[in-house]
Amino acid sequence: MSATPTSFEADRPGPGAPGAGPRGALTRLYRRDLVGYPPTARRIGCLAIVVLTTIVLYYMLYVQYAVATSIITHFGMTYRYFVWVSVIGNAVGAFASLLAGLADRWGRANMVVYGLLVASGLVFFGLPHAGGKATYLVLFALVSFVEGIVLVATPALIRDFSPQLGRATAMGYWTMGPVIGSLVVTMVTSHTLDSASWQDELRYSAIAGFAVFVVALVALRELAPAVRDQIMVSLRDRALVEARAKGIEPAVSRRGEWRGMLRLDVAGSALAIALFLLLYYAAVGNFVVYFATTFGYSEQRANALANWYWAANAIALVAVGLLSDRLKVRKPFMVVGAVGSIAVTAVFASRATHQSTGYYTFAWLFIGIGVFSGIAYGPWMAGFTETVEKRNPAATATGLAVWGWTVRIVVAVSAAFIPVLVTSVTPLVDHGTQVTAASQAAGPALAIVKQHPQLFAELGKYPPGKAPAALTAQAVQQVGPDGLAVVAKAQPQLAVLDSYGAKVQKASADGPGQWRDWWWICVGGQVLFVPFVFVMAGRWSPKRAREDAEAHERAVERELASLSAERE
């Protein structure tokens, strides 16, 4: 007998499905389970929707960093306040990721579909119309809450619809979500910021979110628990997985799932990849600020430079996924990618103090970092889900929740720590533009003051027009009425320079070295990643991995034959 369901059967809930019974048009919008493994075209369609959802969600999340200086100016934020918007957002997202661990019992697809709708609404209607910086912080925290849920639900869906022997390719496409999201941000802003406001940039991202929501609402489905809770090595396992599912009843108790995931191979690996991605987090949140304050780049120029990083990373993720699946190994790619990324990031860190470093030097460095980090990260995602499956295939979302929580906590801590280490960035962002404008406007007055420092120091002790007659006469004699008029007219600019000039000047001198220290910390995070590769599931040798796959195929054939004999 054939264990392959008809197309009608594949749309009905089966054992372990969230709901059963006939479905109307509206019912299908929330009962999304498939009792059988879908045909290739439909499976790839679901995978594509998940990837598109991830891209557009990260586009909405990251666009604020591309227009950070505009948002700071609009709301009168300090740089430190803007950092805490990110810190609180990531902390909220971390605990939302834990909540999303319940997707193993509630389902994944509805979380993705309706989470995307909520996020799009917040970004289109909420953030651009925030009445103040506190309101903006709360709204961004809500967007981050949705992101934390989808961060877990989307890779869980990718895992469900991709057998292990195609997992690296599928995860390569998924990991393109944040990367392509970042690339879309920099591409759109670098081409539209000269004619669009920061509010417009947020709305553009939300419009994309609404469009993908409509597609996901109609077409996104997920596997019933009885099917998805099994390990599927290759598409040849389909008949066996579906045959087993017919005899699997819904689980009554799922106790112990979290404890099973808090092991070195799962939780330790999650922490390792979070540390490996420290540079990526800094690229998303601080590249614009770094290049603006250290090298004088505009928002557009800094975003255009980041395009090289994101594009190289996206291409590498897909290419290495295909190669990893072909060779059936993950670990060698993780190590090669990590070592290469360490080397290129070290060169980048060494250039942080050199004002002579050109735009295209940075571009080539970003290409190298993007390629090597993609070589490491795509196979890692595949290897991580396989490590979780080895522990408990029915707790995939729980394992991914541990990963999502860890990543967001590390992002929050690193975002909070940067202003502590890179103390120069706060005065430069808060007052750098103001001091530069004051210096240019007050240039002639500054020249006069520098010629008579003691005289103007004495005049500064008195309010305008209240200086003693003898001091005023001395000033007229030494500087002349026209010179005094020039200085008097520039008093507002001179006051700015007096209040902030020394701080900004010191920050400009200290900034490159402080950023260099942070980039070296990022190198250290990549180094710490390497030992955890050895505790993950999977082979090092392509030959041994191929032998495992062949042995698995023989085992599947034996079990199918046994099931067939029992039913005859």
Coordinates of C-alpha atoms in Angstrom, one line a residue:
M1 CA 0.0 0.0 0.0
S2 CA 1.0 3.6 -0.6
A3 CA 1.7 5.8 2.4
T4 CA 1.6 9.0 0.3
P5 CA -1.5 11.0 1.1
T6 CA -3.7 12.5 -1.6
S7 CA -3.8 16.2 -2.0
F8 CA -7.1 16.3 -0.2
E9 CA -5.6 14.3 2.8
A10 CA -2.7 16.6 3.0
D11 CA -5.0 19.6 3.9
R12 CA -6.8 17.8 6.7
P13 CA -5.8 17.7 10.3
G14 CA -4.5 14.3 11.4
P15 CA -3.3 12.8 14.6
G16 CA -1.8 15.5 16.8
A17 CA -3.2 18.3 14.6
P18 CA -4.4 21.4 16.4
G19 CA -8.0 21.0 15.1
A20 CA -10.1 18.6 13.2
G21 CA -13.3 18.8 11.2
P22 CA -14.4 20.4 8.0
R23 CA -12.8 23.7 7.0
G24 CA -14.4 26.7 5.6
A25 CA -12.6 29.6 3.9
L26 CA -12.3 31.5 7.2
T27 CA -11.3 28.4 9.2
R28 CA -8.3 28.0 6.9
L29 CA -7.0 31.4 8.0
Y30 CA -6.1 30.0 11.4
R31 CA -6.1 26.2 11.0
R32 CA -3.0 25.8 9.0
D33 CA -1.8 22.3 9.7
L34 CA -1.0 19.7 7.0
V35 CA -1.5 16.0 7.9
G36 CA 1.0 14.9 5.2
Y37 CA 4.4 16.2 4.0
P38 CA 3.5 18.6 1.1
P39 CA 4.7 18.1 -2.5
T40 CA 7.9 19.8 -3.5
A41 CA 6.3 22.9 -5.1
R42 CA 4.1 23.6 -2.1
R43 CA 6.9 22.9 0.4
I44 CA 9.3 25.4 -1.4
G45 CA 6.4 27.9 -1.6
C46 CA 6.1 27.7 2.2
L47 CA 9.8 28.0 2.7
A48 CA 9.9 31.1 0.4
I49 CA 7.1 32.8 2.4
V50 CA 9.0 32.2 5.6
V51 CA 12.1 33.7 4.1
L52 CA 10.2 36.7 2.8
T53 CA 8.6 37.2 6.1
T54 CA 12.0 37.2 7.9
I55 CA 13.5 39.6 5.4
V56 CA 10.6 42.1 5.7
L57 CA 10.5 41.8 9.5
Y58 CA 14.2 42.6 9.8
Y59 CA 13.8 45.4 7.3
M60 CA 11.2 47.0 9.7
L61 CA 13.3 46.3 12.7
Y62 CA 16.7 47.6 11.4
V63 CA 15.5 50.6 9.4
Q64 CA 15.6 52.8 12.6
Y65 CA 19.4 52.3 12.9
A66 CA 20.0 53.5 9.3
V67 CA 18.2 56.8 10.2
A68 CA 19.5 56.9 13.8
T69 CA 20.9 60.4 13.7
S70 CA 17.6 61.8 12.3
I71 CA 15.6 60.1 15.0
I72 CA 17.9 61.3 17.7
T73 CA 17.6 64.9 16.4
H74 CA 13.8 64.7 15.9
F75 CA 13.0 63.5 19.5
G76 CA 15.9 65.4 21.1
M77 CA 17.3 62.2 22.4
T78 CA 20.8 61.7 23.7
Y79 CA 22.8 59.0 22.1
R80 CA 22.7 57.1 25.3
Y81 CA 18.9 57.2 25.3
F82 CA 18.8 55.9 21.8
V83 CA 21.1 53.0 22.8
W84 CA 18.7 52.2 25.6
V85 CA 15.8 52.0 23.1
S86 CA 17.8 49.2 21.5
V87 CA 18.7 47.6 24.8
I88 CA 15.2 47.5 26.1
G89 CA 13.9 46.3 22.7
N90 CA 16.3 43.4 22.6
A91 CA 15.6 42.5 26.2
V92 CA 11.8 42.4 25.5
G93 CA 12.6 40.4 22.3
A94 CA 14.6 37.9 24.4
F95 CA 11.7 37.0 26.7
A96 CA 9.3 36.9 23.7
S97 CA 11.6 34.3 22.2
L98 CA 11.1 32.1 25.3
L99 CA 7.3 32.6 25.0
A100 CA 7.6 31.5 21.3
G101 CA 9.0 28.1 22.6
L102 CA 5.3 27.3 23.2
A103 CA 5.0 27.2 19.4
D104 CA 5.8 23.5 19.7
R105 CA 2.3 23.1 21.2
W106 CA 0.5 26.1 19.7
G107 CA 1.8 25.9 16.2
R108 CA 4.2 28.2 14.3
A109 CA 2.5 29.6 11.3
N110 CA -0.1 31.8 13.0
M111 CA 2.6 33.3 15.1
V112 CA 4.4 34.3 12.0
V113 CA 1.4 35.5 10.0
Y114 CA -0.3 37.6 12.6
G115 CA 2.9 38.7 14.2
L116 CA 3.9 40.2 10.8
L117 CA 0.5 42.1 10.7
V118 CA 1.0 43.5 14.2
A119 CA 4.6 44.6 13.5
S120 CA 3.6 46.3 10.2
G121 CA 0.9 48.2 11.9
L122 CA 3.2 49.4 14.7
V123 CA 5.8 50.6 12.2
F124 CA 3.4 52.3 9.8
F125 CA 1.0 53.9 12.2
G126 CA 2.9 54.0 15.5
L127 CA 6.6 54.8 15.3
P128 CA 6.3 57.7 12.7
H129 CA 3.6 59.4 14.8
A130 CA 5.2 58.8 18.2
G131 CA 4.5 61.9 20.4
G132 CA 7.8 61.8 22.2
K133 CA 10.9 59.7 22.9
A134 CA 9.2 57.7 25.7
T135 CA 6.3 56.7 23.3
Y136 CA 8.9 55.8 20.7
L137 CA 10.7 53.5 23.1
V138 CA 7.5 51.7 24.1
L139 CA 6.4 51.2 20.5
F140 CA 9.8 49.9 19.5
A141 CA 9.7 47.5 22.4
L142 CA 6.4 46.1 21.1
V143 CA 8.0 45.7 17.6
S144 CA 10.9 43.9 19.2
F145 CA 8.4 41.6 21.1
V146 CA 6.9 40.5 17.8
E147 CA 10.4 40.0 16.4
G148 CA 11.4 37.8 19.3
I149 CA 8.5 35.5 18.6
V150 CA 9.1 35.3 14.9
L151 CA 12.8 34.8 15.4
V152 CA 11.9 31.4 16.9
A153 CA 8.9 30.5 14.8
T154 CA 10.4 31.1 11.4
P155 CA 13.5 28.8 11.7
A156 CA 11.2 26.2 13.3
L157 CA 9.1 26.2 10.1
I158 CA 12.3 26.1 8.0
R159 CA 13.4 23.0 9.9
D160 CA 10.0 21.4 9.5
F161 CA 9.9 21.8 5.7
S162 CA 13.6 20.9 5.1
P163 CA 15.0 17.4 5.6
Q164 CA 18.5 17.2 7.1
L165 CA 20.2 16.6 3.8
G166 CA 18.8 19.9 2.4
R167 CA 18.8 21.7 5.7
A168 CA 21.9 23.9 5.2
T169 CA 20.6 25.3 1.9
A170 CA 17.2 26.1 3.5
M171 CA 18.8 27.6 6.6
G172 CA 21.1 29.5 4.3
Y173 CA 18.1 31.1 2.8
W174 CA 16.6 31.8 6.2
T175 CA 19.8 33.4 7.6
M176 CA 19.6 35.7 4.5
G177 CA 16.5 37.1 6.2
P178 CA 18.4 39.4 8.6
V179 CA 21.1 40.0 6.1
I180 CA 18.9 40.8 3.1
G181 CA 16.7 42.8 5.5
S182 CA 19.8 44.9 6.4
L183 CA 20.7 45.1 2.7
V184 CA 17.3 46.3 1.8
V185 CA 17.6 48.9 4.6
T186 CA 20.9 50.3 3.3
M187 CA 19.8 50.1 -0.4
V188 CA 16.6 51.9 0.1
T189 CA 18.0 54.6 2.5
S190 CA 21.1 55.2 0.4
H191 CA 18.9 55.9 -2.6
T192 CA 16.0 57.8 -1.0
L193 CA 17.2 59.7 2.1
D194 CA 18.0 62.8 0.0
S195 CA 14.2 63.2 -0.7
A196 CA 12.5 61.2 2.1
S197 CA 12.2 61.7 5.9
W198 CA 13.0 59.1 8.5
Q199 CA 9.2 58.7 8.9
D200 CA 8.9 57.9 5.2
E201 CA 11.7 55.2 5.5
L202 CA 9.8 53.5 8.3
R203 CA 6.6 53.6 6.3
Y204 CA 8.3 52.1 3.3
S205 CA 9.3 49.1 5.4
A206 CA 5.8 48.7 6.8
I207 CA 4.2 48.7 3.3
A208 CA 6.5 45.8 2.4
G209 CA 5.3 44.1 5.6
F210 CA 1.7 44.4 4.7
A211 CA 2.3 43.0 1.3
V212 CA 4.0 39.9 2.6
F213 CA 1.3 39.5 5.2
V214 CA -1.4 39.2 2.6
V215 CA 0.6 36.4 0.9
A216 CA 1.4 34.6 4.1
L217 CA -2.3 34.9 5.3
V218 CA -3.5 33.0 2.3
A219 CA -0.7 30.5 1.6
L220 CA 1.4 29.7 4.7
R221 CA 0.9 26.3 6.2
E222 CA 2.6 24.1 8.8
L223 CA 3.0 20.4 9.4
A224 CA 0.8 18.7 12.0
P225 CA 2.7 17.8 15.2
A226 CA 2.6 14.0 14.4
V227 CA 4.6 14.7 11.2
R228 CA 6.9 17.5 12.3
D229 CA 7.9 15.8 15.6
Q230 CA 9.9 13.2 13.7
I231 CA 13.4 13.4 12.3
M232 CA 13.4 13.5 8.5
V233 CA 16.8 12.9 7.0
S234 CA 15.9 13.0 3.3
L235 CA 12.8 13.4 1.1
R236 CA 12.9 9.6 0.7
D237 CA 11.8 9.4 4.4
R238 CA 8.4 10.9 3.5
A239 CA 6.4 7.7 3.2
L240 CA 7.8 6.4 6.5
V241 CA 7.2 9.7 8.4
E242 CA 3.6 9.8 7.2
A243 CA 3.1 6.1 8.0
R244 CA 4.4 6.6 11.5
A245 CA 2.3 9.7 12.0
K246 CA -0.9 7.8 11.5
G247 CA -0.2 5.9 14.7
I248 CA 1.0 8.8 16.8
E249 CA -1.4 10.3 19.3
P250 CA -1.1 13.9 20.6
A251 CA 1.4 14.2 23.4
V252 CA -0.3 14.5 26.8
S253 CA 2.8 15.9 28.6
R254 CA 5.7 17.9 27.4
R255 CA 7.5 18.2 30.7
G256 CA 11.3 18.2 30.6
E257 CA 11.7 19.8 27.2
W258 CA 13.4 22.9 28.6
R259 CA 15.6 21.0 30.9
G260 CA 16.6 18.8 27.9
M261 CA 17.7 21.9 25.9
L262 CA 19.8 23.5 28.7
R263 CA 22.8 21.3 27.8
L264 CA 26.2 22.3 26.6
D265 CA 25.6 21.2 23.0
V266 CA 22.5 23.3 22.7
A267 CA 22.7 26.2 25.2
G268 CA 26.5 26.4 24.9
S269 CA 26.4 26.5 21.1
A270 CA 23.7 29.2 21.2
L271 CA 25.9 31.4 23.4
A272 CA 28.9 30.7 21.1
I273 CA 27.1 31.9 17.9
A274 CA 25.8 35.0 19.8
L275 CA 29.3 35.9 20.6
F276 CA 30.5 35.2 17.1
L277 CA 27.9 37.6 15.8
L278 CA 29.0 40.6 18.0
L279 CA 30.4 42.3 14.9
Y280 CA 27.2 41.7 13.0
Y281 CA 25.2 43.4 15.8
A282 CA 27.6 46.3 15.8
A283 CA 27.2 46.6 12.0
V284 CA 23.5 46.8 12.3
G285 CA 23.3 49.2 15.2
N286 CA 26.5 51.2 15.0
F287 CA 28.1 51.3 11.5
V288 CA 26.4 54.5 10.6
V289 CA 27.4 56.1 13.9
Y290 CA 30.9 54.8 13.7
F291 CA 31.6 56.0 10.2
A292 CA 29.8 59.3 10.8
T293 CA 31.7 60.2 13.9
T294 CA 35.1 58.6 13.0
F295 CA 35.4 59.2 9.3
G296 CA 32.8 62.0 8.7
Y297 CA 30.6 59.9 6.4
S298 CA 27.0 60.9 5.8
E299 CA 24.1 58.5 6.6
Q300 CA 23.8 57.7 2.9
R301 CA 27.5 57.1 2.4
A302 CA 27.8 54.9 5.5
N303 CA 24.7 52.8 4.4
A304 CA 26.2 52.5 0.9
L305 CA 29.4 51.1 2.4
A306 CA 27.5 48.6 4.5
N307 CA 25.9 47.3 1.3
W308 CA 29.2 45.5 0.5
Y309 CA 29.0 43.6 3.8
W310 CA 25.3 42.5 3.4
A311 CA 25.6 41.5 -0.2
A312 CA 28.7 39.4 0.3
N313 CA 27.2 37.7 3.3
A314 CA 23.9 36.9 1.5
I315 CA 25.7 35.3 -1.5
A316 CA 27.9 33.3 0.8
L317 CA 25.1 32.0 2.9
V318 CA 23.3 30.4 -0.1
A319 CA 26.5 29.1 -1.8
V320 CA 27.9 27.5 1.3
G321 CA 24.5 26.0 2.1
L322 CA 24.4 24.2 -1.2
L323 CA 27.9 22.9 -0.8
S324 CA 27.4 21.8 2.8
D325 CA 24.3 19.8 1.8
R326 CA 26.2 18.2 -1.1
L327 CA 29.1 17.1 1.1
K328 CA 26.7 16.3 4.0
V329 CA 28.9 18.0 6.7
R330 CA 28.6 21.3 8.7
K331 CA 31.6 21.4 11.1
P332 CA 34.4 22.0 8.6
F333 CA 32.6 25.0 7.1
M334 CA 32.0 26.4 10.6
V335 CA 35.7 26.3 11.4
V336 CA 36.9 27.6 8.0
G337 CA 34.4 30.4 8.2
A338 CA 35.3 31.3 11.7
V339 CA 39.1 31.3 11.1
G340 CA 38.7 33.5 8.0
S341 CA 36.4 35.9 9.7
I342 CA 38.8 36.2 12.7
A343 CA 41.6 37.1 10.3
V344 CA 39.8 39.7 8.3
T345 CA 38.1 41.2 11.3
A346 CA 41.5 41.6 12.9
V347 CA 42.7 43.6 9.9
F348 CA 39.6 45.7 10.1
A349 CA 40.2 46.4 13.8
S350 CA 43.8 47.4 13.1
R351 CA 42.5 50.1 10.6
A352 CA 40.1 51.7 13.0
T353 CA 42.6 54.3 14.1
H354 CA 43.8 55.3 10.6
Q355 CA 42.0 58.3 9.1
S356 CA 43.8 57.5 5.8
T357 CA 41.8 54.3 5.3
G358 CA 39.8 54.7 2.2
Y359 CA 36.2 53.8 1.4
Y360 CA 37.1 50.9 -0.9
T361 CA 39.6 49.4 1.6
F362 CA 36.7 49.1 4.0
A363 CA 34.5 47.7 1.2
W364 CA 37.0 44.9 0.5
L365 CA 37.3 44.1 4.2
F366 CA 33.5 44.0 4.5
I367 CA 33.3 41.6 1.6
G368 CA 35.8 39.3 3.3
I369 CA 34.0 39.4 6.7
G370 CA 30.7 38.9 5.0
V371 CA 31.8 35.9 3.0
F372 CA 33.6 34.1 5.9
S373 CA 30.9 34.8 8.5
G374 CA 28.3 33.4 6.0
I375 CA 30.5 30.3 5.5
A376 CA 30.3 29.8 9.3
Y377 CA 26.8 30.9 10.1
G378 CA 24.7 29.0 7.5
P379 CA 26.0 25.6 8.3
W380 CA 25.8 26.4 12.0
M381 CA 22.1 27.0 11.8
A382 CA 21.6 23.7 10.1
G383 CA 23.9 22.0 12.6
F384 CA 22.2 23.6 15.5
T385 CA 18.7 22.3 14.5
E386 CA 20.2 18.9 13.9
T387 CA 21.7 19.1 17.4
V388 CA 18.3 20.0 18.9
E389 CA 16.7 17.1 16.9
K390 CA 19.3 14.7 18.4
R391 CA 18.1 15.7 21.8
N392 CA 14.3 15.8 21.1
P393 CA 12.8 16.4 17.6
A394 CA 9.5 17.2 19.2
A395 CA 11.1 20.2 21.0
T396 CA 12.5 22.1 18.1
A397 CA 10.8 25.4 18.9
T398 CA 12.0 25.0 22.5
G399 CA 15.6 24.6 21.4
L400 CA 15.3 27.5 19.1
A401 CA 13.7 29.5 21.9
V402 CA 16.9 29.0 24.0
W403 CA 18.9 30.2 21.0
G404 CA 16.6 33.2 20.4
W405 CA 16.7 34.2 24.1
T406 CA 20.5 33.9 24.2
V407 CA 21.1 35.9 21.1
R408 CA 18.8 38.8 22.2
I409 CA 20.3 38.9 25.6
V410 CA 23.8 39.2 24.2
V411 CA 22.6 41.9 21.7
A412 CA 21.1 43.9 24.6
V413 CA 24.2 43.5 26.8
S414 CA 26.6 44.5 23.9
A415 CA 24.4 47.5 23.0
A416 CA 24.5 48.7 26.6
F417 CA 28.2 48.1 26.9
I418 CA 29.3 50.0 23.8
P419 CA 28.7 53.5 25.2
V420 CA 30.6 52.4 28.4
L421 CA 33.7 51.4 26.4
V422 CA 33.3 53.9 23.5
T423 CA 32.7 56.9 25.7
S424 CA 33.6 59.2 22.8
V425 CA 30.5 58.4 20.8
T426 CA 28.0 60.1 23.2
P427 CA 29.5 63.7 23.0
L428 CA 30.1 63.3 19.2
V429 CA 26.6 62.2 18.5
D430 CA 24.9 64.6 20.9
H431 CA 27.0 67.7 20.1
G432 CA 29.4 66.9 17.3
T433 CA 27.3 68.4 14.5
Q434 CA 26.4 71.4 16.7
V435 CA 30.1 72.1 17.5
T436 CA 31.1 71.7 13.8
A437 CA 28.5 74.2 12.7
A438 CA 29.4 76.6 15.5
S439 CA 33.1 76.4 14.5
Q440 CA 32.3 77.2 10.9
A441 CA 30.0 80.1 11.7
A442 CA 32.3 81.6 14.4
G443 CA 35.5 81.2 12.4
P444 CA 36.3 85.0 12.1
A445 CA 35.4 85.6 15.8
L446 CA 37.5 82.7 16.9
A447 CA 40.5 84.1 15.1
I448 CA 40.1 87.5 16.9
V449 CA 39.6 85.8 20.3
K450 CA 42.8 83.7 19.8
Q451 CA 44.8 86.9 19.1
H452 CA 43.7 88.4 22.4
P453 CA 43.0 85.5 24.8
Q454 CA 43.6 87.4 28.1
L455 CA 41.5 90.3 27.1
F456 CA 38.5 88.2 26.1
A457 CA 38.9 86.1 29.2
E458 CA 38.5 89.3 31.3
L459 CA 35.5 90.4 29.2
G460 CA 33.9 87.0 29.7
K461 CA 33.6 87.6 33.4
Y462 CA 30.9 90.2 32.8
P463 CA 27.5 90.2 31.1
P464 CA 27.4 91.9 27.7
G465 CA 27.7 95.7 28.0
K466 CA 28.5 95.5 31.7
A467 CA 32.3 95.5 31.6
P468 CA 34.2 98.3 33.5
A469 CA 34.8 101.4 31.3
A470 CA 38.6 101.0 31.5
L471 CA 38.3 97.3 30.2
T472 CA 35.9 98.3 27.5
A473 CA 38.2 101.1 26.3
Q474 CA 41.2 98.7 26.3
A475 CA 39.2 96.3 24.2
V476 CA 38.2 99.0 21.7
Q477 CA 41.8 100.1 21.5
Q478 CA 43.3 96.6 21.0
V479 CA 40.6 95.0 18.9
G480 CA 38.7 97.9 17.3
P481 CA 34.9 98.4 17.1
D482 CA 34.5 96.2 14.1
G483 CA 36.3 93.3 15.7
L484 CA 34.3 93.6 18.8
A485 CA 31.1 93.6 16.8
V486 CA 32.2 90.4 15.0
V487 CA 32.8 88.7 18.4
A488 CA 29.5 90.0 19.9
K489 CA 27.5 88.6 16.9
A490 CA 29.1 85.2 17.3
Q491 CA 28.4 84.9 21.1
P492 CA 25.8 82.1 20.7
Q493 CA 28.3 80.0 18.6
L494 CA 31.1 80.8 21.0
A495 CA 28.9 79.7 23.9
V496 CA 28.4 76.3 22.2
L497 CA 32.1 76.0 21.7
D498 CA 32.8 77.0 25.3
S499 CA 30.3 74.4 26.6
Y500 CA 31.0 71.4 24.3
G501 CA 34.1 72.2 22.2
A502 CA 36.7 70.7 24.5
K503 CA 34.6 67.5 25.0
V504 CA 34.0 67.0 21.3
Q505 CA 37.6 67.6 20.5
K506 CA 38.7 65.1 23.1
A507 CA 36.1 62.6 21.9
S508 CA 37.3 63.0 18.3
A509 CA 40.8 62.2 19.4
D510 CA 39.8 59.2 21.6
G511 CA 37.1 57.7 19.4
P512 CA 39.1 55.7 16.9
G513 CA 41.1 53.9 19.6
Q514 CA 38.0 53.2 21.6
W515 CA 36.2 51.7 18.6
R516 CA 39.3 49.7 17.8
D517 CA 39.1 48.1 21.3
W518 CA 35.5 47.1 20.6
W519 CA 36.4 45.6 17.2
W520 CA 39.0 43.5 19.0
I521 CA 36.4 42.3 21.5
C522 CA 34.4 41.2 18.5
V523 CA 37.4 39.2 17.3
G524 CA 37.5 37.6 20.7
G525 CA 33.9 36.6 20.4
Q526 CA 34.7 34.8 17.1
V527 CA 37.6 33.0 18.7
L528 CA 35.3 31.7 21.6
F529 CA 32.9 30.3 19.0
V530 CA 35.4 27.8 17.6
P531 CA 35.6 25.3 20.6
F532 CA 31.8 24.9 20.6
V533 CA 31.8 23.5 17.1
F534 CA 33.2 20.3 18.5
V535 CA 30.2 19.6 20.8
M536 CA 27.6 19.8 18.1
A537 CA 26.0 16.9 16.3
G538 CA 27.3 15.9 12.9
R539 CA 30.4 14.5 11.1
W540 CA 33.6 16.0 10.1
S541 CA 34.3 13.7 7.2
P542 CA 32.1 13.8 4.1
K543 CA 32.9 10.1 3.6
R544 CA 31.6 9.1 7.0
A545 CA 28.6 11.4 6.6
R546 CA 27.8 9.7 3.2
E547 CA 28.0 6.3 4.9
D548 CA 25.6 7.4 7.6
A549 CA 23.1 8.6 5.0
E550 CA 23.3 5.2 3.1
A551 CA 22.8 3.3 6.4
H552 CA 19.8 5.4 7.2
E553 CA 18.3 4.7 3.8
R554 CA 18.6 1.0 4.3
A555 CA 17.0 1.3 7.8
V556 CA 14.1 3.3 6.3
E557 CA 13.5 0.6 3.7
R558 CA 13.5 -2.1 6.3
E559 CA 11.0 -0.3 8.5
L560 CA 8.7 0.5 5.6
A561 CA 8.8 -3.2 4.6
S562 CA 8.0 -4.2 8.2
L563 CA 5.1 -1.7 8.4
S564 CA 3.8 -3.0 5.0
A565 CA 4.0 -6.6 6.2
E566 CA 2.1 -5.8 9.4
R567 CA -0.8 -4.2 7.5
E568 CA -1.2 -7.0 5.0

